XYZ file of C-alpha atoms in Angstrom:
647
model
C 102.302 12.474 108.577
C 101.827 15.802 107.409
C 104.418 18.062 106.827
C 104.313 22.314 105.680
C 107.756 24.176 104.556
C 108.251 27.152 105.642
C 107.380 28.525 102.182
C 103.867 26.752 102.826
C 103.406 27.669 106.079
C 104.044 31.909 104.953
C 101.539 30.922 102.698
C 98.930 29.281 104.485
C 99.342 31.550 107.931
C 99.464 35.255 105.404
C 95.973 34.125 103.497
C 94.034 33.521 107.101
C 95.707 36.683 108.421
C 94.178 38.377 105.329
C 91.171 36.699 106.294
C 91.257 37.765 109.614
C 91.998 41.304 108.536
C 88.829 41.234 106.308
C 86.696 40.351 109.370
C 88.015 42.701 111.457
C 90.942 41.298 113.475
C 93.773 43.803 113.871
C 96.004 45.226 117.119
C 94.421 44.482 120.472
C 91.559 42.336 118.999
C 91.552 38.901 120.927
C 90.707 35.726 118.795
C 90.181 32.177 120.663
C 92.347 29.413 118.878
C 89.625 25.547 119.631
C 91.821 23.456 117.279
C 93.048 19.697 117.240
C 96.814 19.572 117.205
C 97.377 19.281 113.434
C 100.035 21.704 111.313
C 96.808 23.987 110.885
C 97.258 24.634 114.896
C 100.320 26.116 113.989
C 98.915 28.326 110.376
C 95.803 29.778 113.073
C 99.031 31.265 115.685
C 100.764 32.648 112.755
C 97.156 33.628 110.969
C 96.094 36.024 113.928
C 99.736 37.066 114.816
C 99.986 38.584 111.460
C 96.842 40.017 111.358
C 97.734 42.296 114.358
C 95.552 40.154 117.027
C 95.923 38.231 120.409
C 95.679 34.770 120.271
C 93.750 33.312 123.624
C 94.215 29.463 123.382
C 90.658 27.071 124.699
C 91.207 23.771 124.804
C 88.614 21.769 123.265
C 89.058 19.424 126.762
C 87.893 21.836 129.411
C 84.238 21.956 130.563
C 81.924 24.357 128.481
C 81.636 27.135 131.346
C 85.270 27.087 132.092
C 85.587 27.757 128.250
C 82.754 30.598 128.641
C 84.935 32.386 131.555
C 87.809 32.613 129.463
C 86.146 33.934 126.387
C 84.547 36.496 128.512
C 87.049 37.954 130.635
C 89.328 37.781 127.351
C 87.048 39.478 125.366
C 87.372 36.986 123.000
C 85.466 38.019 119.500
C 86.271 35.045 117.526
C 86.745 31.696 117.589
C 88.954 29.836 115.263
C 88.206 26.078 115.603
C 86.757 23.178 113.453
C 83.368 21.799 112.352
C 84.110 18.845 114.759
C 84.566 20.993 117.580
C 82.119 23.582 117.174
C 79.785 21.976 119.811
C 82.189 22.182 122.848
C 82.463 25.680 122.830
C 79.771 27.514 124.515
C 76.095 28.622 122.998
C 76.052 31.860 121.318
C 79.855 31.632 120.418
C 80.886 33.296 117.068
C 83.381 30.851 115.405
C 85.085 30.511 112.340
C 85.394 26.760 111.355
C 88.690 26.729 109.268
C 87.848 23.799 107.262
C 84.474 24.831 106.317
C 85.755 28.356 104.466
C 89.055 26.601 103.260
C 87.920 27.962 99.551
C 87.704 31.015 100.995
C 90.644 31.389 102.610
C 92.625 29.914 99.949
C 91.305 33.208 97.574
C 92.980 35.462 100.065
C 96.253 36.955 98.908
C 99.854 34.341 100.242
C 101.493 38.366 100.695
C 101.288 39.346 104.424
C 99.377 42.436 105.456
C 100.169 45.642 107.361
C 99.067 44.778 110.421
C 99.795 47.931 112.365
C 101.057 46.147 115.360
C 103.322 47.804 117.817
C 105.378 46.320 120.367
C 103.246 47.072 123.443
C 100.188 45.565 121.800
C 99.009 41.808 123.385
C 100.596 38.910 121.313
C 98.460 36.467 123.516
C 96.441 35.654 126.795
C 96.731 32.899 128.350
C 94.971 31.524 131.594
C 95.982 29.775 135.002
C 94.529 28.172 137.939
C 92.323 30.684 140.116
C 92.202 30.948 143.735
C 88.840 32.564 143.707
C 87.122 29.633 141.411
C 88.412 31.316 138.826
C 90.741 30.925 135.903
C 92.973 34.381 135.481
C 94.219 35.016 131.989
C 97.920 36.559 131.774
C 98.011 38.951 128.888
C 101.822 38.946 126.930
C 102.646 41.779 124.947
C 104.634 41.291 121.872
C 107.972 43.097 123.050
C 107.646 40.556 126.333
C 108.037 37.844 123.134
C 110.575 38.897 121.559
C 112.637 39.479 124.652
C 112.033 35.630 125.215
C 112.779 34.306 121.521
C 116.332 36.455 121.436
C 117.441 34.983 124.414
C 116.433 31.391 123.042
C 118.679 32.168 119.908
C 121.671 32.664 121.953
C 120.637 29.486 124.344
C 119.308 26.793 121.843
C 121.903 26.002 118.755
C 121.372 25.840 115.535
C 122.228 22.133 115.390
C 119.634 21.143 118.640
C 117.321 23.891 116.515
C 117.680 21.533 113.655
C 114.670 19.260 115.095
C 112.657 20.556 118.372
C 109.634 18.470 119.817
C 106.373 20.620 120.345
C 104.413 18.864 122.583
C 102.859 21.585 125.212
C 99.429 22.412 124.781
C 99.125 25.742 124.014
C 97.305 26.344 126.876
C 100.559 26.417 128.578
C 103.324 28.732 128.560
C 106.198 26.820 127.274
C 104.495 25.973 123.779
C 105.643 29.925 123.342
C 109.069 28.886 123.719
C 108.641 26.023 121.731
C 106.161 27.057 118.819
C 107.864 30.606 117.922
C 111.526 30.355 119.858
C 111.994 27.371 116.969
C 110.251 29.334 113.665
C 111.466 32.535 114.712
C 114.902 31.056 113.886
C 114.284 29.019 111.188
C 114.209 25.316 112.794
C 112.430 22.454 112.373
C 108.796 22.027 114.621
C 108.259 17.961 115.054
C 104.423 18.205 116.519
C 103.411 15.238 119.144
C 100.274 14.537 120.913
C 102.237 14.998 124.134
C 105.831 14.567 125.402
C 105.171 10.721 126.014
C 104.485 10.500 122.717
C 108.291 11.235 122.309
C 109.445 7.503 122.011
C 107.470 6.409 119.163
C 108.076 9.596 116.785
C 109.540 8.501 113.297
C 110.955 11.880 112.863
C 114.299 12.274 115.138
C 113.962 14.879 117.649
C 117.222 17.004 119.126
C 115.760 19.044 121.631
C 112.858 18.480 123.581
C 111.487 20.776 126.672
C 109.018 18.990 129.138
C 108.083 18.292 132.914
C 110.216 16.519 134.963
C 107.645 13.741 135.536
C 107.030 13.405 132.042
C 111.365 12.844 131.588
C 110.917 10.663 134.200
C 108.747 8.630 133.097
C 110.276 8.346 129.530
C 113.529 7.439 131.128
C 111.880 4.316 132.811
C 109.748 3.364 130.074
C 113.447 3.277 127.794
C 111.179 5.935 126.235
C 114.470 8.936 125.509
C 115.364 8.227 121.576
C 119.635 8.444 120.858
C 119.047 11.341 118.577
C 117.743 13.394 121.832
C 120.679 16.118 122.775
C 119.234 18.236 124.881
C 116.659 18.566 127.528
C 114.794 21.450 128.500
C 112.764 20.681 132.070
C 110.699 23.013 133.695
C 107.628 23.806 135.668
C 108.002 22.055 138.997
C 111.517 21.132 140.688
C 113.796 19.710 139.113
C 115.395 16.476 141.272
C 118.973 15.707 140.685
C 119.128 12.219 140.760
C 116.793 12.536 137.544
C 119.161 15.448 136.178
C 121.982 12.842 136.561
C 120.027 9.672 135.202
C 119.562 11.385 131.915
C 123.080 12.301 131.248
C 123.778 8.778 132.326
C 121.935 7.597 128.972
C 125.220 8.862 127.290
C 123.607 10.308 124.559
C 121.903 13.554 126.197
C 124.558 16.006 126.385
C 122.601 18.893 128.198
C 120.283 18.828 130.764
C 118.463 22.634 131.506
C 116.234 23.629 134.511
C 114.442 26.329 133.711
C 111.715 28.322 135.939
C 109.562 30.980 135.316
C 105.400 32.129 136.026
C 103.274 32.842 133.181
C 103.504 36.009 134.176
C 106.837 37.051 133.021
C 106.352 35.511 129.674
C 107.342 31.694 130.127
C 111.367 31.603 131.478
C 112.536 33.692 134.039
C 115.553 32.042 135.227
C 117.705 29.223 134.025
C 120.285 27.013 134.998
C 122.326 24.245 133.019
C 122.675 21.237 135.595
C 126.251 20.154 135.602
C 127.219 16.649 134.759
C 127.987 15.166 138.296
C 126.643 18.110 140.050
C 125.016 17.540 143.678
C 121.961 19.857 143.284
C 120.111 21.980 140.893
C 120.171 25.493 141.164
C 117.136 27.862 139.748
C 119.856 29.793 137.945
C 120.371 33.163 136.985
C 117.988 35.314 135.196
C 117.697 34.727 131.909
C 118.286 38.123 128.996
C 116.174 41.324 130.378
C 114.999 40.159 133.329
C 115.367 41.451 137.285
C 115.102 38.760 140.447
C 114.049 41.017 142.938
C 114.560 38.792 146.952
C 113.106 40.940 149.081
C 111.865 40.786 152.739
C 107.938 41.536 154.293
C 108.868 45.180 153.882
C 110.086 44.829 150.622
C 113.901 45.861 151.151
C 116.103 43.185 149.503
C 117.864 40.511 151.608
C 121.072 39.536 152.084
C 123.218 36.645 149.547
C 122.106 33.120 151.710
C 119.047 35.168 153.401
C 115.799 33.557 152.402
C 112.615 35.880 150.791
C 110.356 36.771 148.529
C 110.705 36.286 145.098
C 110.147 39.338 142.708
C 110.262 39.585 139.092
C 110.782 42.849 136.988
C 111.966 43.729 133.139
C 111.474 43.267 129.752
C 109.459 39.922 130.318
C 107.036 41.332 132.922
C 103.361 40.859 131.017
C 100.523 43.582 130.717
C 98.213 41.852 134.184
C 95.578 39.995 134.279
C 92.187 40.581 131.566
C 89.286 41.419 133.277
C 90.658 41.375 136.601
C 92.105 44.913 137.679
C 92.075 43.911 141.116
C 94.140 41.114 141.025
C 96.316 42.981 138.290
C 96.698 45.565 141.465
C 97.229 43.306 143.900
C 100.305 40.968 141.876
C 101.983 43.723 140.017
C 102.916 46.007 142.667
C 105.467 49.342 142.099
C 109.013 48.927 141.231
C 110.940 50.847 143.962
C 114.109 49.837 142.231
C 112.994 50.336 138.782
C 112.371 53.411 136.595
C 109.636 55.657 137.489
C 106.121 53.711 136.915
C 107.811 50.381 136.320
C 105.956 46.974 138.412
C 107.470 44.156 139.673
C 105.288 40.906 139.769
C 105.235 39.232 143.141
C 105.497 35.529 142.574
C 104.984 34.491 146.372
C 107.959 32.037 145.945
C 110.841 31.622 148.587
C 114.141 31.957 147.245
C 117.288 32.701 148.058
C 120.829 34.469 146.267
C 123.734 32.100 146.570
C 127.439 33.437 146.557
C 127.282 32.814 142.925
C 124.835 35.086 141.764
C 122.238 31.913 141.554
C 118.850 31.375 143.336
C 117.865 28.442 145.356
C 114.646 27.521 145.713
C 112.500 26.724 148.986
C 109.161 26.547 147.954
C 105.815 28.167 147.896
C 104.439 31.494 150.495
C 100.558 30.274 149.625
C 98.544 27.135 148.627
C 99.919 27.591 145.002
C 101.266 23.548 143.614
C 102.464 21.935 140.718
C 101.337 18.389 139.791
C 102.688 17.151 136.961
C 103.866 20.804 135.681
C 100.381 21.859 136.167
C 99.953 25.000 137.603
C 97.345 24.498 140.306
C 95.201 26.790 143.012
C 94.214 24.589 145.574
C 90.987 27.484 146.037
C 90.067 26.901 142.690
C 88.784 23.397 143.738
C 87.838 24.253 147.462
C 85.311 26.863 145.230
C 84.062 24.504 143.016
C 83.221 21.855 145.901
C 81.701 24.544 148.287
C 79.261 25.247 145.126
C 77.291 22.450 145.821
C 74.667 22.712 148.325
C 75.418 20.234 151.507
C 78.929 20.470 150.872
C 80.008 22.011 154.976
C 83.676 22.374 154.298
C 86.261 21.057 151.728
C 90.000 21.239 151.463
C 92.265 20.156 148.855
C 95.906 18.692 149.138
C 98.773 17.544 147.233
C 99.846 14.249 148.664
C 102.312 11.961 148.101
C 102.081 8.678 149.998
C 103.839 6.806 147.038
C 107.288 8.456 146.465
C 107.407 10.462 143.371
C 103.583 10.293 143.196
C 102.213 13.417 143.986
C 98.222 13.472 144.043
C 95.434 15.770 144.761
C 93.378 14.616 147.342
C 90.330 16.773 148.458
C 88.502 16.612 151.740
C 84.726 17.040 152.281
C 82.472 17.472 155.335
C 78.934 17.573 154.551
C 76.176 19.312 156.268
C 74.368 17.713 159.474
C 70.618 16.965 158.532
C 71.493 17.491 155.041
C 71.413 14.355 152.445
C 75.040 15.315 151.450
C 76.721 14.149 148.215
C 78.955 11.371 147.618
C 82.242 11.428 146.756
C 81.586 10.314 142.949
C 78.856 12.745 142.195
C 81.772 15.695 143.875
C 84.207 14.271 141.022
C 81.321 14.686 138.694
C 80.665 18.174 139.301
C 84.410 18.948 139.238
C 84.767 17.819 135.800
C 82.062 19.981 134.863
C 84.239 22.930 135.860
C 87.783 21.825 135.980
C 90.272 20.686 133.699
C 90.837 16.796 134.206
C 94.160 17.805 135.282
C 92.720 19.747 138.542
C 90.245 17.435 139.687
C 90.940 15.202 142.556
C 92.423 11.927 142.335
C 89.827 10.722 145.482
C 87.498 12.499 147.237
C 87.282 11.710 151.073
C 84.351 12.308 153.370
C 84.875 13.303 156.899
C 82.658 13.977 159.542
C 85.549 17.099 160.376
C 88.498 18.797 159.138
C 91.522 18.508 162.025
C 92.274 21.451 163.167
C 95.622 23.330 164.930
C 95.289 24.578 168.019
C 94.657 28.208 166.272
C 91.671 26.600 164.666
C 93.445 25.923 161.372
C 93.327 23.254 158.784
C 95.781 20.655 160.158
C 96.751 19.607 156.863
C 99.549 17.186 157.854
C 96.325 15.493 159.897
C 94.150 14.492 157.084
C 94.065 10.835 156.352
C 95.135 8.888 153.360
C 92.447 8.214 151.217
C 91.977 4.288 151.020
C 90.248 2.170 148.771
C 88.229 2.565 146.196
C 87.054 6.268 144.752
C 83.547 5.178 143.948
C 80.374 4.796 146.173
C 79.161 2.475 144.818
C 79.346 -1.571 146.107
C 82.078 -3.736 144.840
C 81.721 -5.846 141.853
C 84.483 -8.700 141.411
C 85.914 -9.599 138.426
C 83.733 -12.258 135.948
C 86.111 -13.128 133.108
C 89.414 -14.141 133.245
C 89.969 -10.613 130.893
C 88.909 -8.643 133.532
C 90.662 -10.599 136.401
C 93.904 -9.359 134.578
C 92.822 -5.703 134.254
C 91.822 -5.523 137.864
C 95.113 -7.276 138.880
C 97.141 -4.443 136.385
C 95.143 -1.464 137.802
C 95.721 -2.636 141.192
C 99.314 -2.905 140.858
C 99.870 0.711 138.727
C 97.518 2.635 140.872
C 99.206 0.721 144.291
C 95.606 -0.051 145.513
C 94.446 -3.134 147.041
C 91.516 -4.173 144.763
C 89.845 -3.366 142.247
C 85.417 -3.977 140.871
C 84.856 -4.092 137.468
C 83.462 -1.125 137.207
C 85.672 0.884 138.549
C 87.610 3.493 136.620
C 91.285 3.710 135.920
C 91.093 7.690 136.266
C 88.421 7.564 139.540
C 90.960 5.723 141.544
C 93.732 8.074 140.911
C 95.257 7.307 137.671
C 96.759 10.110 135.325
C 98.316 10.441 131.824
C 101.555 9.302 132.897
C 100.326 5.886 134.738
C 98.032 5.324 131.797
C 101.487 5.141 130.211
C 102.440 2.279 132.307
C 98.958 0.153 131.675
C 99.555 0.531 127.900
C 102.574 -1.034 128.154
C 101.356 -4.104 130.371
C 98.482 -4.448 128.200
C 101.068 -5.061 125.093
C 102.584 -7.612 127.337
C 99.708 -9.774 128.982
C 97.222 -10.035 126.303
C 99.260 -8.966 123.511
C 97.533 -5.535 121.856
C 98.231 -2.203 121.084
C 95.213 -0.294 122.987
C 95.607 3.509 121.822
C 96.644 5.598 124.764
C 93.167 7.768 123.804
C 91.255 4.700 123.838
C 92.173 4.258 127.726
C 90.342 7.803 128.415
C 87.181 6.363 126.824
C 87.392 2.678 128.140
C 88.152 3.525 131.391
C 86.312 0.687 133.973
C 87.583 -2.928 133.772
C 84.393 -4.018 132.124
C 84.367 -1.760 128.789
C 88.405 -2.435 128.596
C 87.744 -5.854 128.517
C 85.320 -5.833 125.691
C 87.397 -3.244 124.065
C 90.488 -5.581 124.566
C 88.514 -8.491 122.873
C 87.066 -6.319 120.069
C 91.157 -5.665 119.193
C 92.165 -9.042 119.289
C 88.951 -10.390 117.780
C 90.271 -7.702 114.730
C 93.541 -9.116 114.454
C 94.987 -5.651 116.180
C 97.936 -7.390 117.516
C 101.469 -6.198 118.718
C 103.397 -5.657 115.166
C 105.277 -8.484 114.495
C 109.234 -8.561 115.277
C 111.163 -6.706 112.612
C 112.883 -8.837 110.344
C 116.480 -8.806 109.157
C 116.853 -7.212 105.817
C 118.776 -8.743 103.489
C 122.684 -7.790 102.474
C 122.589 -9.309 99.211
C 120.878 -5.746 97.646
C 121.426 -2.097 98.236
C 119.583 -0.600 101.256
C 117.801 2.973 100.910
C 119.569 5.216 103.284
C 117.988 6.031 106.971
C 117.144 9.650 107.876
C 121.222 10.306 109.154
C 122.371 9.117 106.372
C 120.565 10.563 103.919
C 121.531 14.135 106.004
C 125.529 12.707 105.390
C 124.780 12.251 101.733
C 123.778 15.202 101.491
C 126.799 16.884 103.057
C 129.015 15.326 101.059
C 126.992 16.551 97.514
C 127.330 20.199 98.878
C 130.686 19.626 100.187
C 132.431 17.174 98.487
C 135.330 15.700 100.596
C 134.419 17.526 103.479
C 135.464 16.683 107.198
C 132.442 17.791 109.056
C 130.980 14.752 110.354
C 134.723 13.501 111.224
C 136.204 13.806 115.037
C 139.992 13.209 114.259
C 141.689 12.267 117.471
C 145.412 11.087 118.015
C 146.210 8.130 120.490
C 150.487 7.575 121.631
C 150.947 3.989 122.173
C 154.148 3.089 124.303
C 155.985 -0.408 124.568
C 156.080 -3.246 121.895
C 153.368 -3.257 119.906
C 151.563 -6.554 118.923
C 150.941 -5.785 115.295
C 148.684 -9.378 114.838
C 147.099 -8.919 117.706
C 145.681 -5.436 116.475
C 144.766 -6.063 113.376
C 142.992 -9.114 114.820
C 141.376 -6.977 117.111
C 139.876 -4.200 114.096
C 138.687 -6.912 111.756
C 136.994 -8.376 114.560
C 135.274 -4.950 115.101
C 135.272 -4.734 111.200
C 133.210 -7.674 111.150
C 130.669 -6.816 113.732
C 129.796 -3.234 112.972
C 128.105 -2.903 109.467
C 128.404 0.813 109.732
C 132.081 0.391 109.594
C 131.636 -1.398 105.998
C 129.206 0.432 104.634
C 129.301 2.821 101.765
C 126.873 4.727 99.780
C 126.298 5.006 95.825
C 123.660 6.305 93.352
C 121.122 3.916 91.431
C 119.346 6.059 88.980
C 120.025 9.027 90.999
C 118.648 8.034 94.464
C 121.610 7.385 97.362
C 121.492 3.727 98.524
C 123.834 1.930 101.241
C 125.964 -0.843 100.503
C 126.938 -3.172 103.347
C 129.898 -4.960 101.904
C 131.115 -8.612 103.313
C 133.818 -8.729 105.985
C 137.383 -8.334 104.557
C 140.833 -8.145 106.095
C 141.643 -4.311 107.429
C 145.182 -3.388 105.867
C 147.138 -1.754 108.367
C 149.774 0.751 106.655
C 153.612 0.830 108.466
């Protein structure tokens, strides 16, 4: 419910950058951002932006050593982060707990400081999926930034600027684009847990930028508010029939696939998908970039020829931190470019259309997306081989279910070893891995298939069945729990499931949580907190949980009443934006779309007017006008009358 002008955010953001500048931060010095998602997410960005720093964002959610590798290979000096979350970061970490020197911040001058930053200096690092077990953090230069936010001024209007959902983590690209392409240009930020959250926001949001999956899912949970205009989708393909679904809501007027590796500073490419359209295109590169399609020998390919996807220009980032070898390896000389420029090689298959757009054809290595999550499938093969018994592992992306991609890994244990199970591998996964990377199931095998060149058949390995757990099966007890087990059964697609089983263990993600919310409101009639799900996961603990709610009376909200006509109404968001309009420009025509329509043959003069009252009658908005009482705007909905029709 909080909510900072911009006047209060300068404010707030130029007394921590003083702050920052009084401990030291300044040009090339890299300060970790641990925060909740709260307004004062948005003041620590701006804080160690205009103190001259990088910003390198750890989320609070990712295992303790996977939060040590990043600080490490970022150089990270500083932590910004609250007293609550101090403890998840790890030992020996110098932080600054923003709510515990809020007095001393607040003595800081509200003027910014000189902050000596050029454009070549790092605005921020941010960190992907590691084939070598390893997350890789992508340092952006400020001039790579800018590039990016110009170009968004000349995409995004003014009017979809007026109100733009920020619902990436900033542990992801696209908050960029989101966070700074909407400040930068004076619009409004409306923060959100996550892009689900979309559907239950009181503040009206224009333009929103998400997964696919995530639109996807809004669109069949009814979840797209009317006041949405445009849609930004990016980070794995793009399907038409979606693209199409969304315009058929008939409010969403554009519908944008954009593409584009952290590497080369969020977007690369984009394309607007046309209304009707058969496919979606990658597009054309977007303001100061190069799309390079180029063969084994790097000499570029003919229009309709598929290669290798380059990228060079303004948006290309500094490399990798830490990681010179890898920075080698990925950024490789631009023959085409000025003397000592790099091109980043993507390893994505692409191809140049007569049009001067690319088409897409998928990955050169074992590189996926899951839910816009950038994934190494070696990342996890790493983490599994780390534990001693553990033969050989492989990790998939599977989707047996249409639409339902899932990772799956594969394990063969050592002969004559006591090998693990797969419950204690998802264990130590989550001790390394995001949640997002770690394995739907796990699935023991006594061997991997293998091609007849001694290769991983991956097209061979079996569907994982059943239950992820090792442990025996425990039936239902209570009538409570004989419904959960029946709802996880039917979201997850699995034939049963014990009661103490977990929703996540047997494959479940953010976006089916979504979908057991939503039958939980329906069969036993409460509002479980999407959170709550992560931390009453089994079928036992939800069911106490789910009797603790309605033992507390923490029912679905009651129907909303009909308000009464008899009294003035206060005015709804739109309306109060009309009023408004109206004081500045009195008489003005702005919000009116005059159109002229030729009628030939008789008319039937009754049989019009009969036909407007009757419209009249059952649109309020139609008879609805506002005034002032004691200088606040109300509405007045005034009682059907007769529509006079002038000759």
């Amino acid at each position: 419910g909080e909510a900072l002008s911009y006047a209060e955010l300068e404010a707030r953001s130029n007394r921590l950058a003083n702050h920052l500048r009084r401990l030291g931060a300044g040009p090339e010095t890299r300060v970790g951002v641990c925060m909740e998602r709260t307004p004062e997410l948005v003041v620590a960005l701006l804080g160690v932006l205009k103190a001259g720093g990088a910003y390198v964002p750890l989320d609070p959610g990712y295992p303790r050593e996977r939060l040590g590798w990043m600080a490490e290979d970022a150089q990270v000096g500083l932590v910004l982060t609250s007293t609550a979350l101090a403890g998840v970061l790890p030992a020996g970490t110098l932080t600054l707990a923003l709510d515990a020197v809020r007095a001393d911040v607040e003595a800081e001058p509200a003027e910014a400081p000189r902050s000596g930053v050029e454009p070549e200096n790092l605005s921020h690092v941010i960190f992907t999926s590691g084939s070598t077990g390893r997350p890789k953090g992508v340092m952006i230069r400020h001039s790579s930034v800018a590039v990016l936010l110009h170009w968004l001024r000349e995409t995004v209007s003014d009017e979809e600027r007026a109100s733009v959902l920020f619902s990436t983590s900033i542990n992801f690209d696209v908050s960029v684009a989101e966070v700074f392409g909407t400040l930068a240009w004076g619009g409004k930020l409306v923060l959100a847990e996550n892009a689900l959250a979309l559907a239950e926001l009181a503040e009206p949001v224009v333009h929103a930028s998400m997964v696919p999956t995530a639109a996807a899912e809004l669109l069949r949970m009814g979840g797209i508010p009317e006041s949405v205009r445009t849609l930004n989708l990016g980070g794995e393909p793009l399907p038409n029939d979606l693209a199409q679904a969304l315009y058929a809501l008939g409010t969403v007027e554009k519908v944008g696939n954009l593409y584009g590796p952290t590497e080369d500073t969020t977007y690369s490419t984009y394309s607007l998908v046309p209304r009707g359209g058969e496919r979606v295109l990658v597009g054309r590169p977007v303001a100061g970039t190069r799309a390079l399609v180029l063969d084994a020998e790097l000499r570029p390919v003919p229009a309709g020829v598929v290669g290798e996807l380059y990228l060079a220009g303004d948006g290309l980032s500094r490399g990798y931190a830490g990681r010179p070898e890898l920075t080698a390896e990925r950024y490789l000389p631009d023959p085409f470019g000025a003397p000592g420029s790099r091109m980043y090689r993507v390893m994505d298959r692409v191809r140049w259309l007569a049009t001067g757009e690319l088409e897409y054809f998928g990955r050169t290595d074992f590189q996926v997306k899951v839910r816009g999550f950038r994934i190494e499938l070696g990342e996890i093969e790493t983490a599994l081989h780390a534990r001693p018994g553990v033969r050989s592992a492989v990790a998939v992306v599977r989707e047996d279910a249409p639409g339902d991609r899932r990772l799956v890994a594969y394990v063969v244990a050592e002969e004559g070893v006591p090998g693990p199970g797969a419950a204690e591998l998802r264990s130590l996964l989550r001790e390394r891995l995001p949640e997002y990377m770690v394995p739907s199931a796990v699935v023991m095998l006594d061997a991997l298939p293998l091609t007849g060149s001694g290769k991983v058949d991956r097209r061979a390995l079996p569907a994982p069945e059943g239950a992820a757990g090792d442990g025996e099966f425990a039936a239902p007890r209570t009538a409570a729990e004989e419904l959960l087990a029946r709802i996880f059964a039917e979201v997850l697609g699995v034939e049963r499931v014990g009661v103490d089983d977990g929703f996540f263990e047997l494959g479940g993600h953010s976006l089916l949580a979504t979908r057991v919310v939503s039958r939980l409101r329906e069969v036993f009639g409460v509002e479980v907190p999407l959170r709550e799900l992560f931390e009453f996961s089994t079928v036992a603990t939800l069911a106490v949980r789910i009797e603790e709610l309605r033992g507390a009376g923490a029912g679905v909200a009651p129907p909303i009443g009909r308000a009464p006509r008899d009294e003035p109404l206060p005015l709804s968001f739109a309306q109060q934006r009309l009023w408004l309009v109206d004081r500045l420009e009195p008489g003005g025509s702005a919000y009116n779309v005059p159109s002229a329509l030729r009628l030939r043959g008789e008319l039937d003069t009754a049989a019009l007017r009969a036909s407007l009252d009757a419209l009249v009658e059952r649109h309020e908005t139609l008879r609805t006008t506002f005034a002032e009482q004691g200088g606040v705007p109300v509405q007045v909905v005034h009682a059907p009358a007769p529509l006079a029709l002038a000759q």
